[in-house]
PDB file of C-alpha atoms in Angstrom:
ATOM      1  CA  MET A   1      28.853  10.841  22.043  1.00 53.00           C
ATOM      2  CA  ASN A   2      25.941   8.403  21.764  1.00 61.00           C
ATOM      3  CA  TYR A   3      24.624   6.477  18.764  1.00 62.00           C
ATOM      4  CA  GLN A   4      22.092   9.120  17.699  1.00 67.00           C
ATOM      5  CA  ALA A   5      24.611  11.961  17.995  1.00 69.00           C
ATOM      6  CA  VAL A   6      27.128  10.109  15.797  1.00 65.00           C
ATOM      7  CA  LYS A   7      24.383   9.241  13.309  1.00 70.00           C
ATOM      8  CA  ASP A   8      23.290  12.889  13.098  1.00 72.00           C
ATOM      9  CA  PHE A   9      26.910  14.037  12.767  1.00 72.00           C
ATOM     10  CA  ILE A  10      27.495  11.680   9.815  1.00 72.00           C
ATOM     11  CA  ALA A  11      24.224  12.656   8.130  1.00 76.00           C
ATOM     12  CA  GLN A  12      24.961  16.393   8.418  1.00 77.00           C
ATOM     13  CA  ARG A  13      28.452  16.027   6.944  1.00 75.00           C
ATOM     14  CA  ARG A  14      27.793  13.327   4.327  1.00 75.00           C
ATOM     15  CA  ALA A  15      28.672  15.630   1.426  1.00 76.00           C
ATOM     16  CA  VAL A  16      32.184  16.327   2.751  1.00 77.00           C
ATOM     17  CA  ILE A  17      33.047  12.841   4.061  1.00 77.00           C
ATOM     18  CA  SER A  18      35.050  10.626   1.704  1.00 80.00           C
ATOM     19  CA  GLU A  19      33.639   7.207   0.796  1.00 78.00           C
ATOM     20  CA  GLU A  20      36.384   5.463   2.797  1.00 80.00           C
ATOM     21  CA  ASP A  21      35.787   7.611   5.892  1.00 76.00           C
ATOM     22  CA  HIS A  22      32.039   7.124   5.520  1.00 71.00           C
ATOM     23  CA  SER A  23      32.468   3.322   5.503  1.00 76.00           C
ATOM     24  CA  THR A  24      34.620   3.540   8.650  1.00 77.00           C
ATOM     25  CA  LEU A  25      32.093   5.749  10.415  1.00 72.00           C
ATOM     26  CA  VAL A  26      29.221   3.440   9.452  1.00 72.00           C
ATOM     27  CA  ALA A  27      31.162   0.478  10.898  1.00 74.00           C
ATOM     28  CA  ILE A  28      31.690   2.428  14.149  1.00 73.00           C
ATOM     29  CA  LEU A  29      28.013   3.350  14.140  1.00 71.00           C
ATOM     30  CA  ASP A  30      27.048  -0.307  13.721  1.00 72.00           C
ATOM     31  CA  ARG A  31      29.176  -1.292  16.741  1.00 72.00           C
ATOM     32  CA  MET A  32      27.623   1.515  18.806  1.00 69.00           C
ATOM     33  CA  ALA A  33      24.143   0.459  17.704  1.00 66.00           C
ATOM     34  CA  GLU A  34      24.868  -3.099  18.812  1.00 68.00           C
ATOM     35  CA  LYS A  35      25.799  -1.893  22.319  1.00 72.00           C
ATOM     36  CA  GLU A  36      22.919   0.557  22.586  1.00 73.00           C
ATOM     37  CA  ARG A  37      20.311  -1.598  20.826  1.00 80.00           C
ATOM     38  CA  PRO A  38      18.379  -2.714  23.951  1.00 86.00           C
ATOM     39  CA  GLN A  39      17.868   0.903  25.100  1.00 88.00           C
ATOM     40  CA  LEU A  40      16.990   2.016  21.556  1.00 88.00           C
ATOM     41  CA  VAL A  41      14.445  -0.772  21.122  1.00 90.00           C
ATOM     42  CA  GLU A  42      12.934  -0.005  24.515  1.00 94.00           C
ATOM     43  CA  GLU A  43      12.604   3.712  23.709  1.00 94.00           C
ATOM     44  CA  SER A  44      11.138   2.954  20.286  1.00 95.00           C
ATOM     45  CA  ASN A  45       8.566   0.585  21.806  1.00 96.00           C
ATOM     46  CA  ARG A  46       7.675   3.134  24.500  1.00 98.00           C
ATOM     47  CA  LEU A  47       6.985   5.742  21.800  1.00 98.00           C
ATOM     48  CA  LYS A  48       5.026   3.174  19.773  1.00 98.00           C
ATOM     49  CA  VAL A  49       2.749   2.477  22.771  1.00 98.00           C
ATOM     50  CA  LEU A  50       2.162   6.226  23.170  1.00 98.00           C
ATOM     51  CA  GLY A  51       1.411   6.432  19.433  1.00 98.00           C
ATOM     52  CA  ASN A  52      -1.087   3.576  19.730  1.00 98.00           C
ATOM     53  CA  SER A  53      -2.779   5.392  22.596  1.00 98.00           C
ATOM     54  CA  ALA A  54      -2.995   8.633  20.581  1.00 98.00           C
ATOM     55  CA  TYR A  55      -4.465   6.681  17.637  1.00 98.00           C
ATOM     56  CA  GLU A  56      -7.097   5.063  19.877  1.00 98.00           C
ATOM     57  CA  ARG A  57      -8.093   8.546  21.097  1.00 98.00           C
ATOM     58  CA  GLY A  58      -8.475   9.629  17.457  1.00 97.00           C
ATOM     59  CA  ASN A  59      -5.505  12.002  17.549  1.00 98.00           C
ATOM     60  CA  LEU A  60      -3.909  11.060  14.227  1.00 98.00           C
ATOM     61  CA  GLU A  61      -1.387  13.913  14.091  1.00 98.00           C
ATOM     62  CA  GLU A  62      -0.064  13.088  17.566  1.00 98.00           C
ATOM     63  CA  ALA A  63       0.108   9.386  16.673  1.00 98.00           C
ATOM     64  CA  LEU A  64       1.997  10.252  13.489  1.00 98.00           C
ATOM     65  CA  ALA A  65       4.541  12.338  15.420  1.00 98.00           C
ATOM     66  CA  LEU A  66       5.048   9.600  18.025  1.00 98.00           C
ATOM     67  CA  TYR A  67       5.482   6.845  15.439  1.00 98.00           C
ATOM     68  CA  THR A  68       7.994   9.042  13.615  1.00 97.00           C
ATOM     69  CA  GLN A  69       9.925   9.500  16.872  1.00 97.00           C
ATOM     70  CA  ALA A  70       9.779   5.730  17.447  1.00 96.00           C
ATOM     71  CA  ILE A  71      11.320   5.121  14.017  1.00 93.00           C
ATOM     72  CA  GLU A  72      13.987   7.737  14.656  1.00 91.00           C
ATOM     73  CA  ALA A  73      14.810   6.097  18.003  1.00 90.00           C
ATOM     74  CA  TYR A  74      15.254   2.677  16.386  1.00 89.00           C
ATOM     75  CA  PRO A  75      14.835   2.519  12.582  1.00 88.00           C
ATOM     76  CA  LEU A  76      14.660  -1.302  12.536  1.00 88.00           C
ATOM     77  CA  ASN A  77      11.396  -1.505  14.518  1.00 93.00           C
ATOM     78  CA  ALA A  78       9.331  -2.869  11.609  1.00 94.00           C
ATOM     79  CA  PRO A  79       5.824  -2.800  13.177  1.00 97.00           C
ATOM     80  CA  VAL A  80       6.102   0.968  13.727  1.00 97.00           C
ATOM     81  CA  TYR A  81       6.355   1.489   9.947  1.00 96.00           C
ATOM     82  CA  SER A  82       3.082  -0.416   9.577  1.00 98.00           C
ATOM     83  CA  ASN A  83       1.409   1.706  12.261  1.00 98.00           C
ATOM     84  CA  ARG A  84       2.624   4.938  10.694  1.00 98.00           C
ATOM     85  CA  ALA A  85       1.501   3.710   7.248  1.00 98.00           C
ATOM     86  CA  LEU A  86      -2.019   3.259   8.652  1.00 98.00           C
ATOM     87  CA  ILE A  87      -1.999   6.849   9.919  1.00 98.00           C
ATOM     88  CA  TYR A  88      -0.746   8.146   6.563  1.00 98.00           C
ATOM     89  CA  SER A  89      -3.545   6.229   4.848  1.00 97.00           C
ATOM     90  CA  LYS A  90      -6.182   7.724   7.169  1.00 97.00           C
ATOM     91  CA  LEU A  91      -4.742  11.192   6.455  1.00 97.00           C
ATOM     92  CA  ASN A  92      -5.019  10.521   2.676  1.00 96.00           C
ATOM     93  CA  ARG A  93      -1.232  10.498   2.347  1.00 97.00           C
ATOM     94  CA  ASP A  94      -1.053   7.100   0.679  1.00 96.00           C
ATOM     95  CA  SER A  95       2.257   7.656  -1.121  1.00 96.00           C
ATOM     96  CA  GLU A  96       3.960   8.111   2.261  1.00 97.00           C
ATOM     97  CA  GLY A  97       2.120   5.109   3.669  1.00 97.00           C
ATOM     98  CA  ILE A  98       3.228   2.988   0.720  1.00 97.00           C
ATOM     99  CA  ALA A  99       6.837   4.144   1.211  1.00 96.00           C
ATOM    100  CA  ASP A 100       6.656   3.135   4.894  1.00 96.00           C
ATOM    101  CA  CYS A 101       5.335  -0.327   4.032  1.00 96.00           C
ATOM    102  CA  LEU A 102       8.050  -0.882   1.435  1.00 95.00           C
ATOM    103  CA  ALA A 103      10.695   0.253   3.938  1.00 94.00           C
ATOM    104  CA  GLY A 104       9.204  -2.077   6.544  1.00 94.00           C
ATOM    105  CA  ILE A 105       9.247  -5.047   4.160  1.00 94.00           C
ATOM    106  CA  LYS A 106      13.007  -4.584   3.766  1.00 92.00           C
ATOM    107  CA  ILE A 107      13.334  -4.958   7.547  1.00 91.00           C
ATOM    108  CA  ASP A 108      10.818  -7.790   8.031  1.00 94.00           C
ATOM    109  CA  PRO A 109       9.380  -9.276   4.815  1.00 94.00           C
ATOM    110  CA  ASP A 110       7.231 -11.746   6.777  1.00 95.00           C
ATOM    111  CA  PHE A 111       5.244  -9.091   8.663  1.00 96.00           C
ATOM    112  CA  THR A 112       1.945  -9.561   6.811  1.00 95.00           C
ATOM    113  CA  LYS A 113       0.336  -6.284   7.886  1.00 95.00           C
ATOM    114  CA  PHE A 114       2.587  -4.544   5.343  1.00 97.00           C
ATOM    115  CA  TYR A 115       0.896  -6.479   2.521  1.00 96.00           C
ATOM    116  CA  VAL A 116      -2.580  -5.796   3.911  1.00 95.00           C
ATOM    117  CA  ARG A 117      -1.831  -2.066   4.116  1.00 96.00           C
ATOM    118  CA  LEU A 118      -0.186  -1.912   0.673  1.00 96.00           C
ATOM    119  CA  GLY A 119      -3.052  -3.775  -0.953  1.00 94.00           C
ATOM    120  CA  THR A 120      -5.664  -1.661   0.805  1.00 93.00           C
ATOM    121  CA  MET A 121      -3.986   1.602  -0.220  1.00 95.00           C
ATOM    122  CA  TYR A 122      -3.553   0.428  -3.820  1.00 94.00           C
ATOM    123  CA  LEU A 123      -7.244  -0.564  -4.044  1.00 90.00           C
ATOM    124  CA  LYS A 124      -7.957   3.149  -4.547  1.00 90.00           C
ATOM    125  CA  THR A 125      -5.723   3.502  -7.613  1.00 90.00           C
ATOM    126  CA  ASP A 126      -4.355   0.207  -8.947  1.00 89.00           C
ATOM    127  CA  ARG A 127      -6.310  -3.004  -8.387  1.00 87.00           C
ATOM    128  CA  LYS A 128      -3.607  -5.144 -10.028  1.00 89.00           C
ATOM    129  CA  LYS A 129      -1.005  -3.921  -7.543  1.00 93.00           C
ATOM    130  CA  ALA A 130      -3.484  -4.389  -4.712  1.00 90.00           C
ATOM    131  CA  SER A 131      -4.049  -7.983  -5.810  1.00 90.00           C
ATOM    132  CA  HIS A 132      -0.286  -8.511  -6.115  1.00 92.00           C
ATOM    133  CA  TYR A 133       0.343  -7.411  -2.523  1.00 94.00           C
ATOM    134  CA  PHE A 134      -2.546  -9.446  -1.129  1.00 90.00           C
ATOM    135  CA  LYS A 135      -1.091 -12.526  -2.867  1.00 92.00           C
ATOM    136  CA  GLU A 136       2.405 -11.680  -1.583  1.00 94.00           C
ATOM    137  CA  GLY A 137       1.015 -11.595   1.930  1.00 94.00           C
ATOM    138  CA  LEU A 138      -0.756 -14.922   1.410  1.00 91.00           C
ATOM    139  CA  ALA A 139       2.473 -16.489   0.139  1.00 93.00           C
ATOM    140  CA  ARG A 140       3.961 -15.681   3.551  1.00 94.00           C
ATOM    141  CA  ASP A 141       0.873 -16.496   5.622  1.00 93.00           C
ATOM    142  CA  PRO A 142      -1.425 -18.851   3.648  1.00 92.00           C
ATOM    143  CA  ASP A 143      -3.809 -19.339   6.588  1.00 93.00           C
ATOM    144  CA  ASN A 144      -4.502 -15.625   7.068  1.00 92.00           C
ATOM    145  CA  GLU A 145      -8.286 -15.466   6.558  1.00 92.00           C
ATOM    146  CA  TYR A 146      -8.379 -11.685   6.234  1.00 88.00           C
ATOM    147  CA  LEU A 147      -5.790 -11.740   3.421  1.00 86.00           C
ATOM    148  CA  GLN A 148      -7.677 -14.629   1.790  1.00 88.00           C
ATOM    149  CA  SER A 149     -10.907 -12.612   1.719  1.00 87.00           C
ATOM    150  CA  LEU A 150      -9.132  -9.490   0.404  1.00 88.00           C
ATOM    151  CA  ALA A 151      -7.369 -11.473  -2.336  1.00 84.00           C
ATOM    152  CA  LYS A 152     -10.597 -13.247  -3.348  1.00 86.00           C
ATOM    153  CA  SER A 153     -12.734 -10.107  -3.550  1.00 78.00           C
ATOM    154  CA  THR A 154     -10.013  -8.274  -5.502  1.00 79.00           C
ATOM    155  CA  GLU A 155      -9.735 -11.175  -7.973  1.00 73.00           C
ATOM    156  CA  GLU A 156     -13.508 -11.227  -8.456  1.00 65.00           C
ATOM    157  CA  GLU A 157     -13.494  -7.474  -9.124  1.00 66.00           C
ATOM    158  CA  GLU A 158     -10.622  -7.905 -11.607  1.00 60.00           C
ATOM    159  CA  ASP A 159     -12.516 -10.682 -13.423  1.00 50.00           C
ATOM    160  CA  LYS A 160     -15.686  -8.571 -13.606  1.00 54.00           C
ATOM    161  CA  SER A 161     -13.711  -5.559 -14.820  1.00 53.00           C
ATOM    162  CA  SER A 162     -11.935  -7.677 -17.441  1.00 53.00           C
ATOM    163  CA  VAL A 163     -15.242  -9.070 -18.787  1.00 46.00           C
ATOM    164  CA  MET A 164     -16.760  -5.573 -19.018  1.00 52.00           C
ATOM    165  CA  SER A 165     -13.640  -4.232 -20.732  1.00 57.00           C
ATOM    166  CA  ASN A 166     -13.656  -7.086 -23.276  1.00 53.00           C
ATOM    167  CA  LEU A 167     -17.378  -6.589 -23.924  1.00 52.00           C
ATOM    168  CA  ALA A 168     -16.886  -2.850 -24.457  1.00 61.00           C
ATOM    169  CA  GLN A 169     -14.032  -3.525 -26.904  1.00 66.00           C
ATOM    170  CA  TYR A 170     -16.127  -6.102 -28.745  1.00 54.00           C
ATOM    171  CA  LEU A 171     -19.096  -3.743 -29.067  1.00 58.00           C
ATOM    172  CA  GLN A 172     -16.787  -1.016 -30.402  1.00 72.00           C
ATOM    173  CA  SER A 173     -15.190  -3.292 -33.011  1.00 67.00           C
ATOM    174  CA  ASP A 174     -15.741  -2.465 -36.701  1.00 71.00           C
ATOM    175  CA  SER A 175     -17.401  -5.825 -37.427  1.00 68.00           C
ATOM    176  CA  VAL A 176     -20.065  -5.316 -34.727  1.00 52.00           C
ATOM    177  CA  GLN A 177     -20.593  -1.660 -35.698  1.00 66.00           C
ATOM    178  CA  ASN A 178     -21.015  -2.639 -39.375  1.00 65.00           C
ATOM    179  CA  ALA A 179     -23.390  -5.490 -38.486  1.00 61.00           C
ATOM    180  CA  VAL A 180     -25.543  -3.086 -36.438  1.00 61.00           C
ATOM    181  CA  LYS A 181     -25.568  -0.530 -39.284  1.00 68.00           C
ATOM    182  CA  ASP A 182     -26.556  -3.219 -41.825  1.00 67.00           C
ATOM    183  CA  PHE A 183     -29.302  -4.482 -39.538  1.00 64.00           C
ATOM    184  CA  MET A 184     -30.673  -0.993 -38.873  1.00 64.00           C
ATOM    185  CA  LYS A 185     -30.468   0.522 -42.373  1.00 71.00           C
ATOM    186  CA  ASP A 186     -33.812  -0.812 -43.599  1.00 69.00           C
ATOM    187  CA  LYS A 187     -35.665  -0.283 -40.315  1.00 68.00           C
ATOM    188  CA  SER A 188     -38.148   2.516 -39.781  1.00 71.00           C
ATOM    189  CA  ALA A 189     -38.404   4.509 -36.547  1.00 69.00           C
ATOM    190  CA  ALA A 190     -41.558   2.526 -35.689  1.00 73.00           C
ATOM    191  CA  ASP A 191     -39.716  -0.800 -36.229  1.00 67.00           C
ATOM    192  CA  ILE A 192     -36.908   0.335 -33.922  1.00 65.00           C
ATOM    193  CA  ALA A 193     -39.411   1.488 -31.274  1.00 68.00           C
ATOM    194  CA  ASP A 194     -41.168  -1.915 -31.464  1.00 70.00           C
ATOM    195  CA  MET A 195     -37.843  -3.732 -31.012  1.00 63.00           C
ATOM    196  CA  PHE A 196     -37.056  -1.696 -27.903  1.00 62.00           C
ATOM    197  CA  ARG A 197     -40.540  -2.275 -26.482  1.00 69.00           C
ATOM    198  CA  SER A 198     -40.236  -6.049 -26.909  1.00 70.00           C
ATOM    199  CA  ALA A 199     -36.658  -6.085 -25.556  1.00 62.00           C
ATOM    200  CA  PHE A 200     -37.565  -3.977 -22.512  1.00 65.00           C
ATOM    201  CA  PRO A 201     -41.236  -4.656 -21.694  1.00 66.00           C
ATOM    202  CA  LYS A 202     -42.901  -2.549 -19.036  1.00 65.00           C
ATOM    203  CA  SER A 203     -43.491  -4.450 -15.811  1.00 55.00           C
TER     204      SER A 203
END
């Protein structure tokens, strides 16, 4: 019985295996993985190369299947999670792409592509999280120019958004609303029209 067969056997019977037996089986599995690791890594990398080729041809579904097989062959091959996350993102399946990046970070927290991908996916829904992941990536690779530009542009967008939000809140405040009402109460329609004409002259 090889590593994968034992792994599948344990997974299928997890509900009926005691905690003690499970720990023993996991230890056996770890020893088997150690012996078989070179072949597993080689197979995973072979599938990754095929996935890369499918991606370059524009066949996203085939690339996705091959990257999934590469992960199944050797679940500690961190770059494959990044590649599959990219495919998920292109297929508008960001939640799965995010999950892959987070799983990959547990394996190799210094692989900066995870932070690029996370930040890029979060740009669509949560700019603060996007900024957080870009900064996390920069903390690990301060000289990465691409991460620097992503972090900078996200910060600038956050600053602009914050200013607009504060301005909107200020304009909606009771004191400003009351001041506008007081200012406008004695003005005629003609006065108001004149104010608008002088504020926004025709070019």
